[in-house]
Structures are given as C-alpha cells and as structure tokens.
XYZ file of C-alpha atoms in Angstrom:
572
model
C 0.080 -0.101 -0.109
C 2.833 2.448 0.632
C 4.503 1.837 -2.649
C 1.046 2.435 -4.372
C 0.636 5.710 -2.474
C 4.057 7.028 -3.363
C 3.602 6.175 -7.096
C 0.169 8.090 -6.871
C 1.855 10.964 -5.223
C 4.473 11.108 -8.009
C 1.841 10.863 -10.817
C 0.058 13.937 -9.268
C 3.493 15.933 -9.178
C 4.248 15.145 -12.572
C 0.767 15.988 -13.872
C 0.756 19.310 -12.152
C 4.184 20.460 -13.158
C 3.296 22.193 -16.297
C 0.823 24.123 -14.503
C 3.281 25.798 -12.177
C 6.134 26.020 -14.490
C 6.631 28.754 -17.111
C 9.491 30.097 -19.350
C 11.279 28.055 -21.796
C 13.485 28.147 -24.940
C 17.001 29.410 -23.560
C 19.658 27.337 -22.131
C 19.371 28.854 -18.591
C 15.633 27.728 -18.227
C 15.167 26.688 -14.682
C 12.029 24.258 -15.693
C 10.918 23.510 -19.265
C 7.355 22.998 -19.580
C 6.452 19.544 -21.442
C 3.407 17.519 -21.941
C 1.021 15.969 -24.308
C -0.816 18.157 -26.762
C -4.591 17.752 -27.383
C -4.545 19.305 -30.604
C -1.896 19.175 -33.557
C 0.679 21.822 -33.481
C 0.096 24.542 -36.183
C 2.698 26.862 -37.045
C 1.833 30.642 -37.385
C 3.475 30.931 -40.905
C 0.827 28.752 -42.233
C -1.935 30.801 -41.310
C -0.210 34.008 -43.171
C -0.210 34.746 -46.835
C 2.778 33.837 -49.067
C 5.685 36.345 -48.809
C 5.630 37.346 -45.085
C 8.025 34.517 -43.537
C 10.327 37.326 -42.371
C 7.617 39.085 -39.990
C 6.700 35.546 -38.539
C 10.368 34.832 -37.711
C 10.768 38.283 -35.883
C 7.831 37.917 -33.683
C 8.927 34.482 -32.588
C 12.375 35.612 -31.784
C 10.767 38.732 -29.760
C 8.647 36.439 -27.786
C 11.480 34.088 -26.748
C 13.558 36.886 -25.800
C 10.855 38.312 -23.407
C 10.334 34.882 -21.765
C 14.057 34.561 -21.119
C 13.888 37.672 -18.954
C 11.192 36.413 -16.498
C 10.798 32.998 -14.835
C 8.427 32.111 -11.780
C 7.030 29.228 -9.933
C 4.123 29.258 -7.715
C 2.669 32.620 -6.219
C 5.526 35.045 -6.236
C 5.996 36.983 -3.187
C 4.338 34.323 -0.931
C 5.514 30.880 -1.987
C 7.612 29.717 -4.832
C 10.284 31.046 -6.985
C 10.750 34.390 -9.193
C 13.573 35.458 -11.248
C 13.755 38.729 -13.218
C 16.398 40.530 -15.126
C 17.209 42.805 -11.901
C 16.045 40.484 -9.062
C 15.541 37.002 -7.808
C 13.493 35.898 -4.812
C 12.208 32.490 -3.195
C 9.556 32.497 -0.402
C 7.533 29.951 1.736
C 5.847 32.537 4.041
C 6.209 33.096 6.907
C 9.042 30.658 7.574
C 11.256 31.272 4.690
C 11.934 34.260 2.461
C 15.000 35.324 0.163
C 15.454 38.273 -1.955
C 18.304 39.919 -3.668
C 18.853 42.779 -6.114
C 21.412 45.365 -6.718
C 20.429 47.202 -3.669
C 18.974 44.934 -1.041
C 19.944 41.270 0.022
C 17.407 39.697 2.397
C 17.705 35.971 4.024
C 14.970 34.905 6.570
C 14.607 31.399 8.201
C 12.065 32.799 10.649
C 12.028 32.947 13.642
C 15.494 31.358 13.742
C 17.824 33.356 11.607
C 17.629 36.340 9.635
C 20.190 38.679 7.364
C 19.439 41.732 5.512
C 21.915 44.326 3.923
C 21.346 47.512 2.037
C 23.664 49.820 0.015
C 21.412 52.693 -0.290
C 19.286 54.872 2.227
C 15.929 53.129 3.159
C 12.807 54.127 4.811
C 11.851 52.417 7.884
C 8.773 50.007 7.104
C 7.046 50.957 10.547
C 8.254 54.547 11.157
C 7.626 55.862 7.835
C 9.314 59.135 8.688
C 12.640 57.606 9.721
C 15.320 57.301 6.859
C 18.104 54.578 7.569
C 21.603 54.767 5.988
C 23.040 51.672 4.419
C 23.109 48.937 7.024
C 23.543 45.154 7.503
C 21.621 43.245 10.245
C 21.409 39.799 11.504
C 18.892 38.344 14.023
C 18.650 34.952 15.892
C 15.365 33.848 17.478
C 13.426 36.926 16.543
C 12.823 39.343 18.537
C 15.070 38.206 21.183
C 18.481 39.135 19.418
C 19.223 41.641 16.559
C 22.573 43.003 15.432
C 22.896 45.880 13.119
C 25.952 47.544 11.543
C 25.492 50.839 9.718
C 27.657 52.245 7.069
C 28.740 55.362 9.154
C 30.134 52.983 11.714
C 27.331 52.769 14.102
C 26.267 49.496 15.735
C 22.831 48.615 17.326
C 21.790 45.499 19.404
C 18.380 44.650 20.407
C 17.389 41.895 22.921
C 14.699 41.636 22.728
C 13.262 44.365 20.313
C 12.115 46.891 21.150
C 12.485 46.660 25.041
C 16.138 46.585 25.352
C 18.423 48.546 22.784
C 22.174 49.275 22.742
C 23.408 51.917 20.131
C 26.857 53.251 19.769
C 28.983 55.118 17.340
C 32.029 57.425 17.674
C 29.904 60.254 18.867
C 27.090 58.770 20.905
C 26.004 55.940 23.009
C 22.358 54.958 23.597
C 20.814 52.332 25.806
C 17.214 51.833 26.916
C 15.186 49.286 28.881
C 11.691 50.451 28.271
C 9.830 51.797 30.119
C 12.181 52.185 33.064
C 15.820 53.070 32.186
C 17.020 55.605 29.365
C 20.601 56.374 28.529
C 21.891 58.888 26.053
C 25.315 60.162 26.236
C 27.223 62.201 23.515
C 30.731 63.262 22.939
C 29.946 66.896 23.496
C 28.997 66.114 27.107
C 25.445 66.429 26.398
C 22.605 63.549 27.031
C 20.299 62.135 29.432
C 20.081 59.422 32.124
C 16.551 58.461 33.210
C 15.493 55.846 35.706
C 11.708 56.343 35.441
C 10.295 57.869 37.490
C 12.758 58.263 40.262
C 16.039 59.580 38.752
C 16.538 62.099 35.944
C 19.856 63.482 34.889
C 19.842 65.969 31.767
C 22.587 67.841 30.296
C 22.546 70.352 27.345
C 24.872 73.094 26.076
C 23.115 75.859 28.184
C 21.118 73.723 30.745
C 21.269 71.024 33.073
C 18.912 68.978 35.423
C 19.138 66.354 37.994
C 16.400 65.037 39.816
C 15.963 62.265 42.446
C 12.115 62.418 42.585
C 10.599 63.921 44.937
C 13.572 64.614 47.315
C 16.338 66.249 45.405
C 15.752 68.840 42.403
C 18.802 70.642 40.640
C 17.788 72.448 37.441
C 19.642 75.187 35.587
C 18.744 76.844 32.367
C 19.205 80.442 30.979
C 15.822 81.613 32.240
C 15.337 79.551 35.508
C 17.515 78.088 38.394
C 16.062 75.657 40.925
C 17.579 73.806 43.859
C 15.445 71.818 46.284
C 16.118 69.222 48.984
C 12.345 68.533 49.899
C 10.909 69.250 52.319
C 13.901 70.823 54.097
C 15.225 73.704 51.896
C 14.863 74.968 48.519
C 15.526 77.985 46.285
C 14.655 79.227 42.834
C 15.518 82.031 40.381
C 13.345 82.807 37.435
C 12.342 85.464 34.954
C 8.803 86.556 35.064
C 6.467 88.485 32.839
C 8.080 91.732 31.802
C 11.582 90.752 32.415
C 11.082 90.896 36.260
C 13.653 88.814 38.181
C 12.309 86.582 40.909
C 14.134 84.735 43.778
C 12.388 82.563 45.985
C 13.408 80.573 49.291
C 11.575 77.653 50.808
C 11.932 76.136 54.281
C 10.128 72.980 55.179
C 7.808 73.535 52.178
C 4.739 74.375 52.243
C 5.448 75.603 55.715
C 7.379 78.847 54.800
C 8.207 80.296 51.308
C 9.763 83.603 50.791
C 9.952 85.433 47.404
C 11.489 88.695 46.264
C 11.276 90.412 42.842
C 13.687 92.836 41.240
C 13.711 95.203 38.256
C 16.521 93.940 35.960
C 17.318 97.541 34.597
C 18.229 98.527 38.145
C 21.378 97.972 40.033
C 21.551 94.221 41.708
C 21.779 96.149 45.168
C 18.737 98.042 44.708
C 15.563 97.658 46.667
C 13.289 94.858 45.503
C 10.092 95.577 43.739
C 7.996 93.604 46.198
C 8.307 90.716 48.876
C 6.168 87.889 49.402
C 5.696 85.426 52.392
C 3.604 82.383 52.150
C 2.943 80.309 55.378
C 1.098 76.850 54.775
C 1.167 77.794 51.241
C -1.345 78.393 49.637
C -3.436 79.108 52.844
C -1.786 82.180 54.150
C 0.077 84.953 51.931
C 1.651 88.368 52.506
C 2.898 90.386 49.737
C 3.985 94.042 50.199
C 6.182 96.649 48.217
C 6.012 100.202 47.061
C 3.459 99.424 44.377
C 1.635 96.663 45.700
C 0.284 95.049 49.083
C -1.499 91.683 49.039
C -2.860 89.633 51.887
C -5.160 86.440 51.879
C -6.100 83.926 54.192
C -7.729 81.063 51.999
C -10.748 80.707 51.566
C -11.957 83.396 54.050
C -10.250 86.680 53.205
C -8.329 88.082 50.203
C -7.124 91.546 49.792
C -4.875 93.272 47.332
C -3.835 96.978 46.736
C -1.878 98.286 43.509
C -0.483 101.882 43.425
C 0.039 103.330 39.870
C 1.804 106.716 38.938
C -0.004 108.646 36.308
C 1.370 111.097 33.777
C 0.451 114.052 35.983
C 2.540 112.660 38.808
C -0.237 111.461 41.006
C -0.507 107.935 42.556
C -3.630 106.076 42.198
C -4.790 103.080 43.888
C -6.719 99.849 42.848
C -7.909 98.037 46.034
C -9.731 94.756 46.105
C -10.924 93.037 49.414
C -12.788 89.681 49.374
C -14.184 88.273 52.669
C -15.708 84.650 52.541
C -16.577 85.225 48.828
C -19.152 85.369 47.349
C -20.549 86.834 50.622
C -18.525 90.097 50.678
C -16.098 91.976 48.633
C -14.949 95.520 47.827
C -13.367 96.583 44.829
C -11.972 100.149 44.111
C -9.646 101.835 41.390
C -9.507 105.088 39.847
C -12.709 104.551 37.450
C -14.851 102.482 39.707
C -15.688 101.292 43.279
C -17.744 98.016 43.925
C -19.186 96.845 47.069
C -20.893 93.624 47.772
C -22.723 92.046 50.468
C -24.577 89.181 49.222
C -27.440 88.735 49.000
C -28.407 92.051 50.892
C -26.649 94.777 48.799
C -24.231 95.779 45.852
C -22.846 99.041 45.305
C -20.981 100.258 42.182
C -19.621 103.733 41.655
C -17.761 104.936 38.443
C -15.791 108.018 37.617
C -18.723 109.692 35.539
C -20.879 109.640 38.749
C -22.615 106.519 37.969
C -23.884 104.367 40.810
C -25.658 101.020 41.189
C -27.263 99.676 44.271
C -28.622 96.168 44.552
C -30.740 95.268 47.585
C -31.403 91.574 48.363
C -30.039 90.883 44.993
C -31.207 90.268 42.573
C -34.692 91.488 43.813
C -34.087 95.291 43.661
C -31.482 97.116 41.567
C -31.278 101.098 41.576
C -29.047 102.487 38.842
C -28.075 106.271 38.860
C -25.674 108.477 36.740
C -25.450 111.951 38.073
C -24.078 113.580 34.980
C -26.746 112.321 32.581
C -29.289 112.412 35.019
C -30.167 108.701 34.844
C -32.140 106.722 37.641
C -33.369 103.115 36.956
C -35.114 100.941 39.661
C -35.532 97.332 38.565
C -37.325 94.466 40.361
C -36.004 91.974 40.022
C -32.645 92.849 38.378
C -32.735 90.422 35.483
C -36.341 90.110 34.616
C -37.251 93.809 35.414
C -40.882 92.916 36.245
C -40.935 96.442 37.993
C -38.686 99.144 36.383
C -38.460 102.848 36.910
C -36.117 104.827 34.484
C -35.487 108.613 34.106
C -32.643 110.319 32.240
C -31.873 113.324 30.374
C -31.529 112.929 26.630
C -31.885 114.733 23.256
C -35.474 115.536 21.502
C -34.134 115.832 18.425
C -30.660 114.256 17.315
C -30.322 116.927 14.749
C -30.259 119.621 17.580
C -28.206 118.324 20.420
C -28.625 121.555 22.462
C -32.420 120.673 23.003
C -32.645 118.370 25.747
C -35.548 116.727 27.603
C -36.095 114.024 30.222
C -37.126 110.589 29.301
C -39.257 108.731 31.885
C -40.328 104.973 31.995
C -42.393 103.083 34.258
C -43.222 99.257 33.728
C -44.986 96.814 35.948
C -44.958 93.845 33.572
C -47.254 92.825 32.172
C -50.114 95.165 33.351
C -48.653 98.721 33.021
C -46.340 100.440 30.694
C -45.642 104.323 30.505
C -43.035 106.157 28.431
C -42.686 109.863 28.133
C -40.026 111.928 26.464
C -38.480 112.375 22.981
C -40.886 110.739 20.355
C -37.851 108.894 18.639
C -37.003 106.925 21.848
C -40.598 106.704 23.229
C -41.917 104.925 19.931
C -38.396 103.486 18.688
C -38.720 105.681 15.398
C -35.637 107.835 14.447
C -37.778 109.883 12.036
C -40.140 111.362 14.641
C -39.351 114.563 16.256
C -40.615 116.379 19.226
C -42.026 114.806 22.419
C -44.207 111.736 22.733
C -46.082 109.978 25.504
C -47.179 106.233 25.595
C -49.049 104.325 28.327
C -51.103 101.113 28.434
C -52.976 99.121 30.863
C -52.920 95.519 29.713
C -55.212 94.416 28.105
C -57.770 97.177 28.493
C -56.537 100.493 27.082
C -53.613 102.125 25.271
C -52.869 105.757 24.945
C -50.450 107.490 22.407
C -49.783 111.348 21.828
C -47.180 112.781 19.717
C -46.245 116.657 20.072
C -45.172 117.046 16.252
C -48.620 116.482 14.947
C -50.671 117.323 18.047
C -51.962 113.778 17.719
C -53.664 111.600 20.369
C -54.700 108.165 20.165
C -56.755 105.973 22.513
C -57.560 102.360 21.783
C -58.591 99.142 23.463
C -58.795 96.317 24.313
C -55.061 95.377 23.245
C -55.969 91.973 21.418
C -58.913 92.963 19.309
C -59.400 96.895 19.503
C -63.181 97.684 19.912
C -62.941 101.187 20.898
C -60.528 103.621 19.111
C -60.065 107.400 19.239
C -57.722 109.553 17.214
C -57.164 113.136 16.919
C -54.303 115.006 15.003
C -53.681 118.110 13.288
C -53.884 117.977 9.429
C -53.805 120.217 6.279
C -56.324 120.108 3.378
C -55.348 121.454 0.223
C -58.150 122.899 -1.903
C -57.857 124.527 -5.424
C -57.977 128.187 -3.954
C -56.142 127.605 -0.741
C -55.022 125.118 2.139
C -56.765 124.826 5.420
C -55.303 123.602 8.368
C -57.607 121.634 10.828
C -58.128 118.870 13.016
C -58.656 115.128 11.854
C -60.831 113.229 14.710
C -61.839 109.673 14.553
C -63.991 107.695 17.002
C -65.147 104.367 16.585
C -67.023 101.936 18.818
C -67.014 98.693 16.868
C -69.354 97.597 15.161
C -72.148 100.049 16.363
C -70.881 103.551 16.061
C -68.228 105.482 14.164
C -67.498 109.166 13.870
C -65.054 110.919 11.440
C -64.387 114.769 11.013
C -61.697 116.716 8.837
C -61.817 119.998 7.006
C -62.883 118.181 3.939
C -64.980 115.235 5.311
C -67.767 114.601 7.841
C -68.939 111.132 8.470
C -71.113 109.509 11.235
C -72.497 106.046 11.225
C -75.123 104.607 13.799
C -75.364 100.843 12.742
C -77.580 99.514 11.657
C -80.061 102.470 11.644
C -78.415 105.624 10.207
C -75.546 106.950 8.401
C -74.456 110.341 7.004
C -71.569 111.616 5.221
C -70.548 115.209 3.738
C -67.168 115.611 1.621
C -65.633 118.570 -0.043
C -63.904 118.215 -3.259
C -60.962 120.037 -4.581
C -63.272 122.953 -5.712
C -64.894 122.877 -2.300
C -68.161 121.267 -3.662
C -69.771 119.241 -1.334
C -70.868 115.687 -1.664
C -73.764 114.529 0.839
C -74.826 110.884 1.502
C -77.618 109.937 3.858
C -78.748 106.248 4.347
C -81.225 104.749 6.630
C -80.500 100.987 7.647
C -77.795 100.874 5.145
C -79.966 102.340 2.291
C -82.785 99.740 2.676
C -85.136 101.990 4.562
C -84.273 105.397 2.699
C -81.275 107.155 0.933
C -80.543 110.450 -0.033
C -77.330 111.542 -2.101
C -76.501 115.041 -3.326
C -73.456 116.516 -5.202
C -72.550 118.903 -8.051
C -74.735 116.971 -10.721
C -77.927 116.897 -8.601
C -79.704 114.802 -5.893
C -81.558 111.433 -5.493
C -83.940 110.403 -2.843
C -85.282 107.017 -2.345
C -87.678 104.978 0.050
C -87.209 101.383 0.271
C -84.495 101.408 -2.410
C -86.903 102.860 -5.191
C -90.446 102.039 -4.246
C -90.891 105.823 -4.208
C -88.485 108.622 -4.843
C -87.641 111.493 -6.698
C -84.486 113.613 -7.798
C -82.720 115.665 -10.209
C -79.696 115.275 -12.560
C -78.233 118.234 -14.080
C -81.573 120.042 -15.541
C -83.691 116.851 -15.739
C -86.077 116.115 -12.623
C -87.477 112.679 -12.202
C -89.947 110.535 -10.171
C -89.425 106.945 -8.911
C -92.556 104.664 -8.523
C -92.221 100.925 -7.777
C -88.759 100.867 -8.771
C -89.428 102.657 -12.074
C -88.041 106.104 -13.233
C -90.245 108.522 -14.572
C-alpha cells in the first residue's frame, strides 16, 4: 500500500508540473514545460499569406527573448520562486524568504535566523518618517536578538526588540530598557540618564537638570535656576513676565516660602520691587512693596492693593478686598468702586458719577448716573418685572442743544408708561418732538405725539373695539389750504365718527349713516342712508340729488337740468 501511495503522489506531481512552470526556450531555463498536446501543432506561418515569413520569424524571436527575462514558480511573493532581469526571490511565508537585487539582500529563516543588507538609504517600514543609512543586520530567534551595523560606523543591538536596545558610534552611546531606563550620552558632554520615575539626569549645551524624585531637584537653564532638598530647603531664580527677576527660598515647604522680585534695569543692590511670604502655602499669603500690597487667608479673606503713577505725577490706587466670597467683596480703582454684601446689597460707583445699588440681590436694583441724570429702579434685576427709568436725553438728534427728560415706568405685564423724545418713546428715529405712551394691559392704550398734536386711545389690546384718534392735518383745495383737525372715533361695530376739514362722517349701525365730503373745488357731496339704504337714502352732489324710499319703491330727484320721479322702482 505504501508503494502504491508513493506512485500516486509522484503521478500527481508530474501531472501538475506544467501548470506551475513557465518560461522556456533558453539554455538557462529553470524548468521547461513539457506535456502531451490535445491538438496538433500548427505553425503561425501557415496561417499567413505567402511572402511574409520574415515577419513571423521576428515575432517568434521577440517572444522568446521576453520569456527568457522572467521566470516564476508558484505564487510570487508568498511561496515559490521568481527571477527577473534585476532581482530574484524565493519564499515560503512566513517561514522562509530570500530576496536579492542590486541594492538589497534579504534572507529569513523565521524565527531562527535572518539577515538583511542594503547599499542605499531606506525608509523604516514601521516608522515611515525615519530614513536609515545603508546597514547590515542579523537576528537570531526573533525578536530576542538582533545585531545591526550601519555604513557610518554605528552598531545597534536589540535583545529583545524593542524593549532593550544598545546603540553606539564614535559620537554617541544610547541604551534603553523600556519603560524604566533611558541612557543617551554624546561626545560633547550632553545627553540624558533616566530611571523612570525616580532619577533624571539631563545635560545640554546651556542647561542641566538632576532630579531624584521627589526629594532632590537641581535644574539650571538660561531663564531659570532651581535647587530643592524637599521638604527641608529649596530656592529658585526665574524671569517672570516683563523681565522681572524672581528669587524664592523655601523652608520645610509648604510651611514657609519667601519671594523677592527685582527690576532687571536697576542695579543688583537696589531695593526689590516687592516681597512675598507664604505660610502653609497656599493658605496664608503676605505680599508687600512700594506698588502693591496683598494679603489672603484662604478661603476666608483676600485683599490686594495696587499703586499706579499717572502722567501728572499722582498716585492712584486699585484696591480689592474679599471676605468669604461670594458673601462680601470690595473693589476700588481710579474709575470705579464696587461693594458687595451678598445677598443684601451691591454698590458700584464709576468716575462719571454712575452708581448702582442692589438690595436683596437680585430682587432690587437702583442705577443712577448724575452727569446724565439717569435713575433706574428694577425689580428683580434680570427680569425687570418692575422698572422705573429717568434720564436726560436729546429731543431731536439733529439739535443736540435741545434736551429733555425721558421717563419710563413698567409693571410687567399690566402697566407700561413712557414719556420723552418721540424717537425714543416709539422707537422711530424719524419722529421729532415729544411723545407719550401708556397702556393698561389688556384694557386700554394711549399715544400722543407733539409734532402732529396727535392723540390716540384704543382698547382692548388684543382686538381693539374702541378707538379714538385726533391729530392736526392740512387739507389742500384749489384756491387755498386749510389747516384743521382730524378726529376719528369708533365703537366697533355700532358707532363711528370722523371729522376733517374736508370730510364729515357719522355711522350709527344699523339705523343711520351720514357723510359730507368736499372736493378740490370745495363742492360738497352729501350721502344719507337709513338702515344701510334699505329704509331710505339721500345723495347730493354737484350734478344733482336723489331720494329713495325702500331702495326705489318711491322717490324723486334731479340730475343736471332733468327732474324725475321713482315709483315702484321705475324711473319717470
């Protein structure tokens, strides 16, 4: 049985060989495909016309030359063999891989042994932004041991990669044991040694640092110097904003800390700008100097006072005090003063005599500006359900010298009152003069405008049933213009009354309506209706008159010089 099995396996390999072998016709062929043909061989020259044997010969020769340049077995790149004019490779991934060309030579028996050599710069396959110089590397039992030699003389050993690494050349030595140890030493006496997180040794051209965390600190840079033996003693030097030099000493930190600040433009023996003492930092703080005083007892009291020299040679103060914030604080500077005793009162005063008082904040707010004559009272502060406002303002922006007082009272949503310049009262910059507006929601609304001597009363607000309007108007006739008053009164839908220099109209629905209108030539037109014209009607104008009863059951009239009678809706 074993003999029969071997014979069967051999027969399968022989039968499958033509399917995986390609490339023939040359003396260097790796495998030449041979096998039985199912169809008789027909030469291509027999299918062409006579007289073209040279073209056939040239085509066959070109195809043979092309086949001789590339040969492959299996699935190139994964398993099998491939050879081209420039490279050759053999693979049985992931265990065996061999590749060679003019720039790279690779051999892998993974994971037991591997070798790679390059003669040009290559990009790292993982870190795409890292470019390696020519190198040669060997590994044994990947990733436990790897040895690499670079063309510029550097040597790198990984065991295992990437946890442990040794790297050295004539200018630098590097070693790390991730994530605990990191050593980097250079020939110019710069580098670092880190035993995370307890020991740090860093050295640069202009800076250095030694840290034995958290007990010992020794750091020095061009802008900062620090030395600590925590918690016994420590000092630091640094440059703050504006170039101010700071020197700080600590004893049994955070028990005591002392800080001094100097102006770098003054001599070193000059008095410091200020001094600061912290006890049980950050609970107790004292800071004092010619320009500043600061105290705080966290979280109960905070105080700070600045002194500023002005151009006129005077010294102004900016003072701030906070006690148990947000219950009490006081803030004062050359422009404003602020006082707060929450929730009972807030006071703010500004340099333009502006003051604000809040009582039982935010229930009541009082705002005054003496120079502008402003007085505002709001309850509560944000919603302003009740608000009283009074201030001086301009009646007409085109005439700044004419000033008047604007007054507003609001009890939301019931009562609203505004009086003052019409442009502010009605929110229309085109209006001049004074104006008044008040409303009792939803019953009645009142408006008056000084420029047109107008008055308007209407109500209720949602659907006005009653409306009264009175204003001054000018009516132009052919011979002259007449100035008069326009009055309109309505009690919808029963009564309406309108009167102008050119029109008089009165309606008493549904019984009676009367109107009289003057034309440009001051000719009158009269209309009189009973029950909307159903009971009787009378019209009169320049052309004549007409009178009807029951829309024409009986009537009479005259049009121009013709008189007529209506009887049973017929005209005679």
